[in-house]
Amino acid sequence: GRSMPSMQRMTMDELAGRDRALDAARALAMLAVAIGHWLGAEPVVTPDGLVVRDVLAALPAAAHLTWIFQVIPLFMVAGFAVGIPSWRRHEERGATASSWVARRAWRLLWPTIPVVLFWTVITQVGDHLLRLDDALLAATRGIGLIVWFLAIYVLLMALLPILDRLARRFGTLRVMVAFVVPAVAIDVAAARLGYVSSSEPSWVWVNFVLWWAPIGLAGRWWPYSRERRMRRIAAGVAGGALVLLVLVT
């Protein structure tokens, strides 16, 4: 395989042609995720010790404000908009899909894994040696909740070469519909069987891919975003999303 310095040189070579708007979108999306989770928890010192309160449980009306922080779709779309051109350049050089996936995964995971490991160790030490307050430990262990979407993102990056080839052969919209239809069917089946989010069976988890893959594939349209036709399509999609938002809230 390639040495790490070689991989780093390849990464630096790609920086010159990067779309800064997409980089900014991904950075803002991750910042919004962190801020949203931070605002959702209220640490309070009481006579009984530290208590971490759920803001949404205390202020249910504030649940509508969480839509401001629903930015994971933006993160997925931007990730695909950046990843697809990168994959095609890699493919044109005759390299394999597995080597491209390995590079993308490494660039994402190397700054994430140390943070997660650090907080995992801290919570274990705090639990067994320092006897920290249970509320503080629970809040600290919540680091996994903040980075859950990165696991889905890595999985989608692993599938990106396949998804791009399917989209090139059958068309982006057809592939998106092919994912959405079974996703809707699974959600309807789960609802009719009486499952809720806390008791969903494992077969429902496939929807993590069936829903997020077509959302990410929308990133294939980014190079055409300045065309008038694509602006009309984007306006229609945004309008449909707004109607859906009103209906579900």
PDB file of C-alpha atoms in Angstrom:
ATOM      1  CA  GLY A   1       0.000   0.000   0.000  1.00  0.00           C
ATOM      2  CA  ARG A   2       0.950   3.669  -0.113  1.00  0.00           C
ATOM      3  CA  SER A   3       3.091   5.097   2.625  1.00  0.00           C
ATOM      4  CA  MET A   4       1.567   7.773   4.821  1.00  0.00           C
ATOM      5  CA  PRO A   5       3.808  10.577   3.442  1.00  0.00           C
ATOM      6  CA  SER A   6       2.683   9.628  -0.082  1.00  0.00           C
ATOM      7  CA  MET A   7      -0.963   9.764   0.964  1.00  0.00           C
ATOM      8  CA  GLN A   8      -0.355  13.153   2.585  1.00  0.00           C
ATOM      9  CA  ARG A   9       1.223  14.504  -0.618  1.00  0.00           C
ATOM     10  CA  MET A  10      -1.812  13.332  -2.590  1.00  0.00           C
ATOM     11  CA  THR A  11      -4.051  15.089  -0.108  1.00  0.00           C
ATOM     12  CA  MET A  12      -2.113  18.357  -0.437  1.00  0.00           C
ATOM     13  CA  ASP A  13      -2.262  18.113  -4.247  1.00  0.00           C
ATOM     14  CA  GLU A  14      -6.062  17.948  -4.065  1.00  0.00           C
ATOM     15  CA  LEU A  15      -6.379  21.076  -1.899  1.00  0.00           C
ATOM     16  CA  ALA A  16      -5.680  23.453  -4.778  1.00  0.00           C
ATOM     17  CA  GLY A  17      -8.837  22.414  -6.631  1.00  0.00           C
ATOM     18  CA  ARG A  18     -11.187  22.113  -3.674  1.00  0.00           C
ATOM     19  CA  ASP A  19     -14.560  23.859  -3.595  1.00  0.00           C
ATOM     20  CA  ARG A  20     -14.346  26.035  -0.493  1.00  0.00           C
ATOM     21  CA  ALA A  21     -18.128  26.458  -0.375  1.00  0.00           C
ATOM     22  CA  LEU A  22     -18.532  22.714   0.142  1.00  0.00           C
ATOM     23  CA  ASP A  23     -15.788  22.666   2.775  1.00  0.00           C
ATOM     24  CA  ALA A  24     -17.536  25.524   4.581  1.00  0.00           C
ATOM     25  CA  ALA A  25     -20.887  23.698   4.396  1.00  0.00           C
ATOM     26  CA  ARG A  26     -19.439  20.575   6.006  1.00  0.00           C
ATOM     27  CA  ALA A  27     -17.627  22.559   8.681  1.00  0.00           C
ATOM     28  CA  LEU A  28     -20.759  24.557   9.535  1.00  0.00           C
ATOM     29  CA  ALA A  29     -22.825  21.355   9.634  1.00  0.00           C
ATOM     30  CA  MET A  30     -20.474  19.743  12.150  1.00  0.00           C
ATOM     31  CA  LEU A  31     -20.398  22.951  14.208  1.00  0.00           C
ATOM     32  CA  ALA A  32     -24.207  23.038  14.224  1.00  0.00           C
ATOM     33  CA  VAL A  33     -24.341  19.427  15.454  1.00  0.00           C
ATOM     34  CA  ALA A  34     -22.021  20.244  18.362  1.00  0.00           C
ATOM     35  CA  ILE A  35     -23.889  23.450  19.284  1.00  0.00           C
ATOM     36  CA  GLY A  36     -27.283  21.741  19.013  1.00  0.00           C
ATOM     37  CA  HIS A  37     -26.290  18.976  21.405  1.00  0.00           C
ATOM     38  CA  TRP A  38     -24.680  21.474  23.753  1.00  0.00           C
ATOM     39  CA  LEU A  39     -27.829  23.596  23.907  1.00  0.00           C
ATOM     40  CA  GLY A  40     -29.954  20.510  24.560  1.00  0.00           C
ATOM     41  CA  ALA A  41     -28.302  19.766  27.905  1.00  0.00           C
ATOM     42  CA  GLU A  42     -28.270  22.019  30.966  1.00  0.00           C
ATOM     43  CA  PRO A  43     -25.750  21.159  33.715  1.00  0.00           C
ATOM     44  CA  VAL A  44     -27.035  22.427  37.066  1.00  0.00           C
ATOM     45  CA  VAL A  45     -25.347  22.242  40.464  1.00  0.00           C
ATOM     46  CA  THR A  46     -27.923  21.304  43.113  1.00  0.00           C
ATOM     47  CA  PRO A  47     -27.601  20.449  46.824  1.00  0.00           C
ATOM     48  CA  ASP A  48     -27.583  16.799  45.731  1.00  0.00           C
ATOM     49  CA  GLY A  49     -24.747  17.321  43.274  1.00  0.00           C
ATOM     50  CA  LEU A  50     -24.416  17.913  39.545  1.00  0.00           C
ATOM     51  CA  VAL A  51     -27.558  17.284  37.517  1.00  0.00           C
ATOM     52  CA  VAL A  52     -27.717  17.355  33.719  1.00  0.00           C
ATOM     53  CA  ARG A  53     -31.200  18.384  32.647  1.00  0.00           C
ATOM     54  CA  ASP A  54     -32.828  17.688  29.293  1.00  0.00           C
ATOM     55  CA  VAL A  55     -33.813  21.115  27.959  1.00  0.00           C
ATOM     56  CA  LEU A  56     -36.384  19.683  25.542  1.00  0.00           C
ATOM     57  CA  ALA A  57     -38.083  17.746  28.357  1.00  0.00           C
ATOM     58  CA  ALA A  58     -38.384  20.958  30.369  1.00  0.00           C
ATOM     59  CA  LEU A  59     -39.395  23.101  27.355  1.00  0.00           C
ATOM     60  CA  PRO A  60     -41.265  20.881  24.860  1.00  0.00           C
ATOM     61  CA  ALA A  61     -42.170  23.913  22.738  1.00  0.00           C
ATOM     62  CA  ALA A  62     -38.478  24.347  21.956  1.00  0.00           C
ATOM     63  CA  ALA A  63     -38.525  21.094  19.959  1.00  0.00           C
ATOM     64  CA  HIS A  64     -39.426  23.084  16.830  1.00  0.00           C
ATOM     65  CA  LEU A  65     -36.164  24.995  17.156  1.00  0.00           C
ATOM     66  CA  THR A  66     -34.199  21.776  16.708  1.00  0.00           C
ATOM     67  CA  TRP A  67     -34.994  21.926  12.982  1.00  0.00           C
ATOM     68  CA  ILE A  68     -32.389  24.688  12.766  1.00  0.00           C
ATOM     69  CA  PHE A  69     -29.772  22.101  13.694  1.00  0.00           C
ATOM     70  CA  GLN A  70     -30.983  19.318  11.360  1.00  0.00           C
ATOM     71  CA  VAL A  71     -27.965  19.736   9.123  1.00  0.00           C
ATOM     72  CA  ILE A  72     -26.812  16.145   8.624  1.00  0.00           C
ATOM     73  CA  PRO A  73     -28.424  16.036   5.139  1.00  0.00           C
ATOM     74  CA  LEU A  74     -26.301  19.058   4.203  1.00  0.00           C
ATOM     75  CA  PHE A  75     -23.217  17.248   5.498  1.00  0.00           C
ATOM     76  CA  MET A  76     -24.051  14.150   3.422  1.00  0.00           C
ATOM     77  CA  VAL A  77     -24.777  16.114   0.225  1.00  0.00           C
ATOM     78  CA  ALA A  78     -21.566  18.127   0.557  1.00  0.00           C
ATOM     79  CA  GLY A  79     -19.608  14.956   1.304  1.00  0.00           C
ATOM     80  CA  PHE A  80     -20.814  13.311  -1.897  1.00  0.00           C
ATOM     81  CA  ALA A  81     -20.304  16.502  -3.926  1.00  0.00           C
ATOM     82  CA  VAL A  82     -16.655  16.470  -2.843  1.00  0.00           C
ATOM     83  CA  GLY A  83     -16.203  12.713  -2.832  1.00  0.00           C
ATOM     84  CA  ILE A  84     -17.519  11.882  -6.302  1.00  0.00           C
ATOM     85  CA  PRO A  85     -15.008  14.052  -8.236  1.00  0.00           C
ATOM     86  CA  SER A  86     -12.256  12.716  -5.978  1.00  0.00           C
ATOM     87  CA  TRP A  87     -13.313   9.131  -6.688  1.00  0.00           C
ATOM     88  CA  ARG A  88     -13.437   9.751 -10.441  1.00  0.00           C
ATOM     89  CA  ARG A  89      -9.928  11.214 -10.473  1.00  0.00           C
ATOM     90  CA  HIS A  90      -8.790   8.191  -8.505  1.00  0.00           C
ATOM     91  CA  GLU A  91     -10.572   5.873 -10.945  1.00  0.00           C
ATOM     92  CA  GLU A  92      -9.049   7.600 -13.976  1.00  0.00           C
ATOM     93  CA  ARG A  93      -5.586   6.906 -12.563  1.00  0.00           C
ATOM     94  CA  GLY A  94      -6.454   3.206 -12.603  1.00  0.00           C
ATOM     95  CA  ALA A  95      -6.577   2.883  -8.817  1.00  0.00           C
ATOM     96  CA  THR A  96      -9.010   0.611  -7.019  1.00  0.00           C
ATOM     97  CA  ALA A  97     -12.142   1.569  -5.118  1.00  0.00           C
ATOM     98  CA  SER A  98     -10.791  -0.034  -1.952  1.00  0.00           C
ATOM     99  CA  SER A  99      -7.711   2.211  -1.940  1.00  0.00           C
ATOM    100  CA  TRP A 100      -9.886   5.320  -2.374  1.00  0.00           C
ATOM    101  CA  VAL A 101     -12.221   4.236   0.436  1.00  0.00           C
ATOM    102  CA  ALA A 102      -9.247   3.559   2.707  1.00  0.00           C
ATOM    103  CA  ARG A 103      -7.899   7.076   2.105  1.00  0.00           C
ATOM    104  CA  ARG A 104     -11.247   8.744   2.766  1.00  0.00           C
ATOM    105  CA  ALA A 105     -11.868   6.701   5.878  1.00  0.00           C
ATOM    106  CA  TRP A 106      -8.410   7.448   7.262  1.00  0.00           C
ATOM    107  CA  ARG A 107      -8.765  11.201   6.733  1.00  0.00           C
ATOM    108  CA  LEU A 108     -12.057  11.153   8.626  1.00  0.00           C
ATOM    109  CA  LEU A 109     -11.222   8.741  11.414  1.00  0.00           C
ATOM    110  CA  TRP A 110      -7.718   9.770  12.439  1.00  0.00           C
ATOM    111  CA  PRO A 111      -8.895  12.969  14.194  1.00  0.00           C
ATOM    112  CA  THR A 112     -12.074  11.303  15.512  1.00  0.00           C
ATOM    113  CA  ILE A 113     -10.814   8.084  17.074  1.00  0.00           C
ATOM    114  CA  PRO A 114      -8.377   9.753  19.533  1.00  0.00           C
ATOM    115  CA  VAL A 115     -11.159  12.034  20.831  1.00  0.00           C
ATOM    116  CA  VAL A 116     -13.586   9.150  21.330  1.00  0.00           C
ATOM    117  CA  LEU A 117     -10.900   6.982  22.942  1.00  0.00           C
ATOM    118  CA  PHE A 118      -9.890   9.844  25.266  1.00  0.00           C
ATOM    119  CA  TRP A 119     -13.434  10.348  26.552  1.00  0.00           C
ATOM    120  CA  THR A 120     -13.970   6.590  26.808  1.00  0.00           C
ATOM    121  CA  VAL A 121     -10.900   6.263  29.008  1.00  0.00           C
ATOM    122  CA  ILE A 122     -11.903   9.314  31.063  1.00  0.00           C
ATOM    123  CA  THR A 123     -15.350   7.881  31.774  1.00  0.00           C
ATOM    124  CA  GLN A 124     -13.923   4.503  32.777  1.00  0.00           C
ATOM    125  CA  VAL A 125     -11.362   6.100  35.075  1.00  0.00           C
ATOM    126  CA  GLY A 126     -14.003   8.401  36.514  1.00  0.00           C
ATOM    127  CA  ASP A 127     -16.372   5.522  37.108  1.00  0.00           C
ATOM    128  CA  HIS A 128     -13.977   3.054  38.703  1.00  0.00           C
ATOM    129  CA  LEU A 129     -11.341   5.212  40.394  1.00  0.00           C
ATOM    130  CA  LEU A 130     -12.628   8.735  40.996  1.00  0.00           C
ATOM    131  CA  ARG A 131     -16.276   7.843  41.641  1.00  0.00           C
ATOM    132  CA  LEU A 132     -17.572  10.832  39.714  1.00  0.00           C
ATOM    133  CA  ASP A 133     -21.226  11.808  39.809  1.00  0.00           C
ATOM    134  CA  ASP A 134     -23.454   9.550  37.694  1.00  0.00           C
ATOM    135  CA  ALA A 135     -24.950  12.547  35.873  1.00  0.00           C
ATOM    136  CA  LEU A 136     -21.510  13.771  34.826  1.00  0.00           C
ATOM    137  CA  LEU A 137     -20.546  10.304  33.638  1.00  0.00           C
ATOM    138  CA  ALA A 138     -23.747  10.005  31.653  1.00  0.00           C
ATOM    139  CA  ALA A 139     -23.142  13.356  29.971  1.00  0.00           C
ATOM    140  CA  THR A 140     -19.547  12.430  29.165  1.00  0.00           C
ATOM    141  CA  ARG A 141     -20.521   9.089  27.695  1.00  0.00           C
ATOM    142  CA  GLY A 142     -22.829  11.012  25.374  1.00  0.00           C
ATOM    143  CA  ILE A 143     -19.845  11.716  23.105  1.00  0.00           C
ATOM    144  CA  GLY A 144     -21.036   8.717  21.088  1.00  0.00           C
ATOM    145  CA  LEU A 145     -24.325  10.451  20.367  1.00  0.00           C
ATOM    146  CA  ILE A 146     -22.546  13.397  18.780  1.00  0.00           C
ATOM    147  CA  VAL A 147     -20.460  11.322  16.370  1.00  0.00           C
ATOM    148  CA  TRP A 148     -23.105   8.707  15.439  1.00  0.00           C
ATOM    149  CA  PHE A 149     -23.518  10.187  11.966  1.00  0.00           C
ATOM    150  CA  LEU A 150     -19.818   9.716  11.202  1.00  0.00           C
ATOM    151  CA  ALA A 151     -20.328   5.939  11.240  1.00  0.00           C
ATOM    152  CA  ILE A 152     -23.092   6.297   8.643  1.00  0.00           C
ATOM    153  CA  TYR A 153     -20.937   8.724   6.657  1.00  0.00           C
ATOM    154  CA  VAL A 154     -17.998   6.294   6.535  1.00  0.00           C
ATOM    155  CA  LEU A 155     -20.346   3.522   5.398  1.00  0.00           C
ATOM    156  CA  LEU A 156     -21.735   5.736   2.626  1.00  0.00           C
ATOM    157  CA  MET A 157     -18.225   6.703   1.522  1.00  0.00           C
ATOM    158  CA  ALA A 158     -17.462   2.985   1.249  1.00  0.00           C
ATOM    159  CA  LEU A 159     -20.531   2.621  -0.975  1.00  0.00           C
ATOM    160  CA  LEU A 160     -19.889   5.801  -2.992  1.00  0.00           C
ATOM    161  CA  PRO A 161     -17.975   4.137  -5.877  1.00  0.00           C
ATOM    162  CA  ILE A 162     -20.827   1.653  -6.343  1.00  0.00           C
ATOM    163  CA  LEU A 163     -23.501   4.341  -6.042  1.00  0.00           C
ATOM    164  CA  ASP A 164     -21.713   6.580  -8.541  1.00  0.00           C
ATOM    165  CA  ARG A 165     -21.418   3.767 -11.071  1.00  0.00           C
ATOM    166  CA  LEU A 166     -25.113   2.950 -10.670  1.00  0.00           C
ATOM    167  CA  ALA A 167     -26.016   6.627 -11.124  1.00  0.00           C
ATOM    168  CA  ARG A 168     -23.890   6.891 -14.252  1.00  0.00           C
ATOM    169  CA  ARG A 169     -25.584   3.854 -15.742  1.00  0.00           C
ATOM    170  CA  PHE A 170     -29.209   4.362 -14.726  1.00  0.00           C
ATOM    171  CA  GLY A 171     -29.376   8.058 -13.830  1.00  0.00           C
ATOM    172  CA  THR A 172     -29.152   9.749 -10.449  1.00  0.00           C
ATOM    173  CA  LEU A 173     -32.897  10.222  -9.955  1.00  0.00           C
ATOM    174  CA  ARG A 174     -33.733   6.595 -10.798  1.00  0.00           C
ATOM    175  CA  VAL A 175     -31.183   5.308  -8.303  1.00  0.00           C
ATOM    176  CA  MET A 176     -32.478   7.681  -5.634  1.00  0.00           C
ATOM    177  CA  VAL A 177     -36.048   6.438  -6.181  1.00  0.00           C
ATOM    178  CA  ALA A 178     -34.823   2.824  -6.050  1.00  0.00           C
ATOM    179  CA  PHE A 179     -33.555   3.509  -2.516  1.00  0.00           C
ATOM    180  CA  VAL A 180     -36.443   5.659  -1.307  1.00  0.00           C
ATOM    181  CA  VAL A 181     -39.240   3.236  -2.252  1.00  0.00           C
ATOM    182  CA  PRO A 182     -38.044   0.336  -0.038  1.00  0.00           C
ATOM    183  CA  ALA A 183     -37.134   2.826   2.709  1.00  0.00           C
ATOM    184  CA  VAL A 184     -40.708   4.107   2.789  1.00  0.00           C
ATOM    185  CA  ALA A 185     -42.029   0.541   2.721  1.00  0.00           C
ATOM    186  CA  ILE A 186     -39.893  -0.407   5.722  1.00  0.00           C
ATOM    187  CA  ASP A 187     -40.991   2.655   7.687  1.00  0.00           C
ATOM    188  CA  VAL A 188     -44.650   1.951   6.908  1.00  0.00           C
ATOM    189  CA  ALA A 189     -44.262  -1.704   7.890  1.00  0.00           C
ATOM    190  CA  ALA A 190     -42.566  -0.743  11.168  1.00  0.00           C
ATOM    191  CA  ALA A 191     -45.326   1.751  11.945  1.00  0.00           C
ATOM    192  CA  ARG A 192     -48.102  -0.741  11.189  1.00  0.00           C
ATOM    193  CA  LEU A 193     -46.422  -3.352  13.382  1.00  0.00           C
ATOM    194  CA  GLY A 194     -46.462  -0.848  16.218  1.00  0.00           C
ATOM    195  CA  TYR A 195     -42.727  -0.352  16.564  1.00  0.00           C
ATOM    196  CA  VAL A 196     -41.386   2.900  18.009  1.00  0.00           C
ATOM    197  CA  SER A 197     -37.856   4.249  17.875  1.00  0.00           C
ATOM    198  CA  SER A 198     -36.941   2.703  21.229  1.00  0.00           C
ATOM    199  CA  SER A 199     -38.070  -0.799  20.221  1.00  0.00           C
ATOM    200  CA  GLU A 200     -37.312  -1.032  16.513  1.00  0.00           C
ATOM    201  CA  PRO A 201     -36.061  -4.434  15.307  1.00  0.00           C
ATOM    202  CA  SER A 202     -32.668  -4.724  13.670  1.00  0.00           C
ATOM    203  CA  TRP A 203     -34.140  -5.045  10.165  1.00  0.00           C
ATOM    204  CA  VAL A 204     -35.284  -1.419  10.359  1.00  0.00           C
ATOM    205  CA  TRP A 205     -31.670  -0.275  10.629  1.00  0.00           C
ATOM    206  CA  VAL A 206     -31.157  -0.869   6.914  1.00  0.00           C
ATOM    207  CA  ASN A 207     -32.993   2.419   6.445  1.00  0.00           C
ATOM    208  CA  PHE A 208     -29.884   4.251   7.618  1.00  0.00           C
ATOM    209  CA  VAL A 209     -28.458   3.390   4.196  1.00  0.00           C
ATOM    210  CA  LEU A 210     -31.702   3.447   2.213  1.00  0.00           C
ATOM    211  CA  TRP A 211     -32.487   7.027   3.297  1.00  0.00           C
ATOM    212  CA  TRP A 212     -29.040   8.588   3.537  1.00  0.00           C
ATOM    213  CA  ALA A 213     -27.704   7.150   0.246  1.00  0.00           C
ATOM    214  CA  PRO A 214     -30.203   9.028  -1.989  1.00  0.00           C
ATOM    215  CA  ILE A 215     -29.726  12.181   0.084  1.00  0.00           C
ATOM    216  CA  GLY A 216     -25.989  11.945  -0.488  1.00  0.00           C
ATOM    217  CA  LEU A 217     -26.466  11.216  -4.197  1.00  0.00           C
ATOM    218  CA  ALA A 218     -28.054  14.646  -4.560  1.00  0.00           C
ATOM    219  CA  GLY A 219     -24.464  15.887  -4.303  1.00  0.00           C
ATOM    220  CA  ARG A 220     -23.912  14.654  -7.883  1.00  0.00           C
ATOM    221  CA  TRP A 221     -25.957  17.648  -9.019  1.00  0.00           C
ATOM    222  CA  TRP A 222     -23.726  20.226  -7.328  1.00  0.00           C
ATOM    223  CA  PRO A 223     -21.580  20.970 -10.446  1.00  0.00           C
ATOM    224  CA  TYR A 224     -24.797  21.977 -12.245  1.00  0.00           C
ATOM    225  CA  SER A 225     -26.152  24.068  -9.373  1.00  0.00           C
ATOM    226  CA  ARG A 226     -25.547  27.339 -11.206  1.00  0.00           C
ATOM    227  CA  GLU A 227     -27.743  26.327 -14.134  1.00  0.00           C
ATOM    228  CA  ARG A 228     -31.240  27.836 -14.204  1.00  0.00           C
ATOM    229  CA  ARG A 229     -32.915  24.421 -14.561  1.00  0.00           C
ATOM    230  CA  MET A 230     -31.170  23.070 -11.474  1.00  0.00           C
ATOM    231  CA  ARG A 231     -32.149  26.164  -9.524  1.00  0.00           C
ATOM    232  CA  ARG A 232     -35.809  25.467 -10.330  1.00  0.00           C
ATOM    233  CA  ILE A 233     -35.400  21.848  -9.229  1.00  0.00           C
ATOM    234  CA  ALA A 234     -33.683  22.965  -6.022  1.00  0.00           C
ATOM    235  CA  ALA A 235     -36.489  25.436  -5.342  1.00  0.00           C
ATOM    236  CA  GLY A 236     -39.042  22.660  -5.832  1.00  0.00           C
ATOM    237  CA  VAL A 237     -37.182  20.322  -3.502  1.00  0.00           C
ATOM    238  CA  ALA A 238     -36.838  23.061  -0.878  1.00  0.00           C
ATOM    239  CA  GLY A 239     -40.552  23.837  -1.152  1.00  0.00           C
ATOM    240  CA  GLY A 240     -41.452  20.170  -0.754  1.00  0.00           C
ATOM    241  CA  ALA A 241     -39.186  19.895   2.267  1.00  0.00           C
ATOM    242  CA  LEU A 242     -40.862  22.947   3.812  1.00  0.00           C
ATOM    243  CA  VAL A 243     -44.323  21.433   3.296  1.00  0.00           C
ATOM    244  CA  LEU A 244     -43.127  18.164   4.853  1.00  0.00           C
ATOM    245  CA  LEU A 245     -41.699  20.087   7.806  1.00  0.00           C
ATOM    246  CA  VAL A 246     -45.039  21.816   8.393  1.00  0.00           C
ATOM    247  CA  LEU A 247     -46.943  18.522   8.155  1.00  0.00           C
ATOM    248  CA  VAL A 248     -44.759  16.597  10.593  1.00  0.00           C
ATOM    249  CA  THR A 249     -44.601  19.369  13.178  1.00  0.00           C
TER     250      THR A 249
END
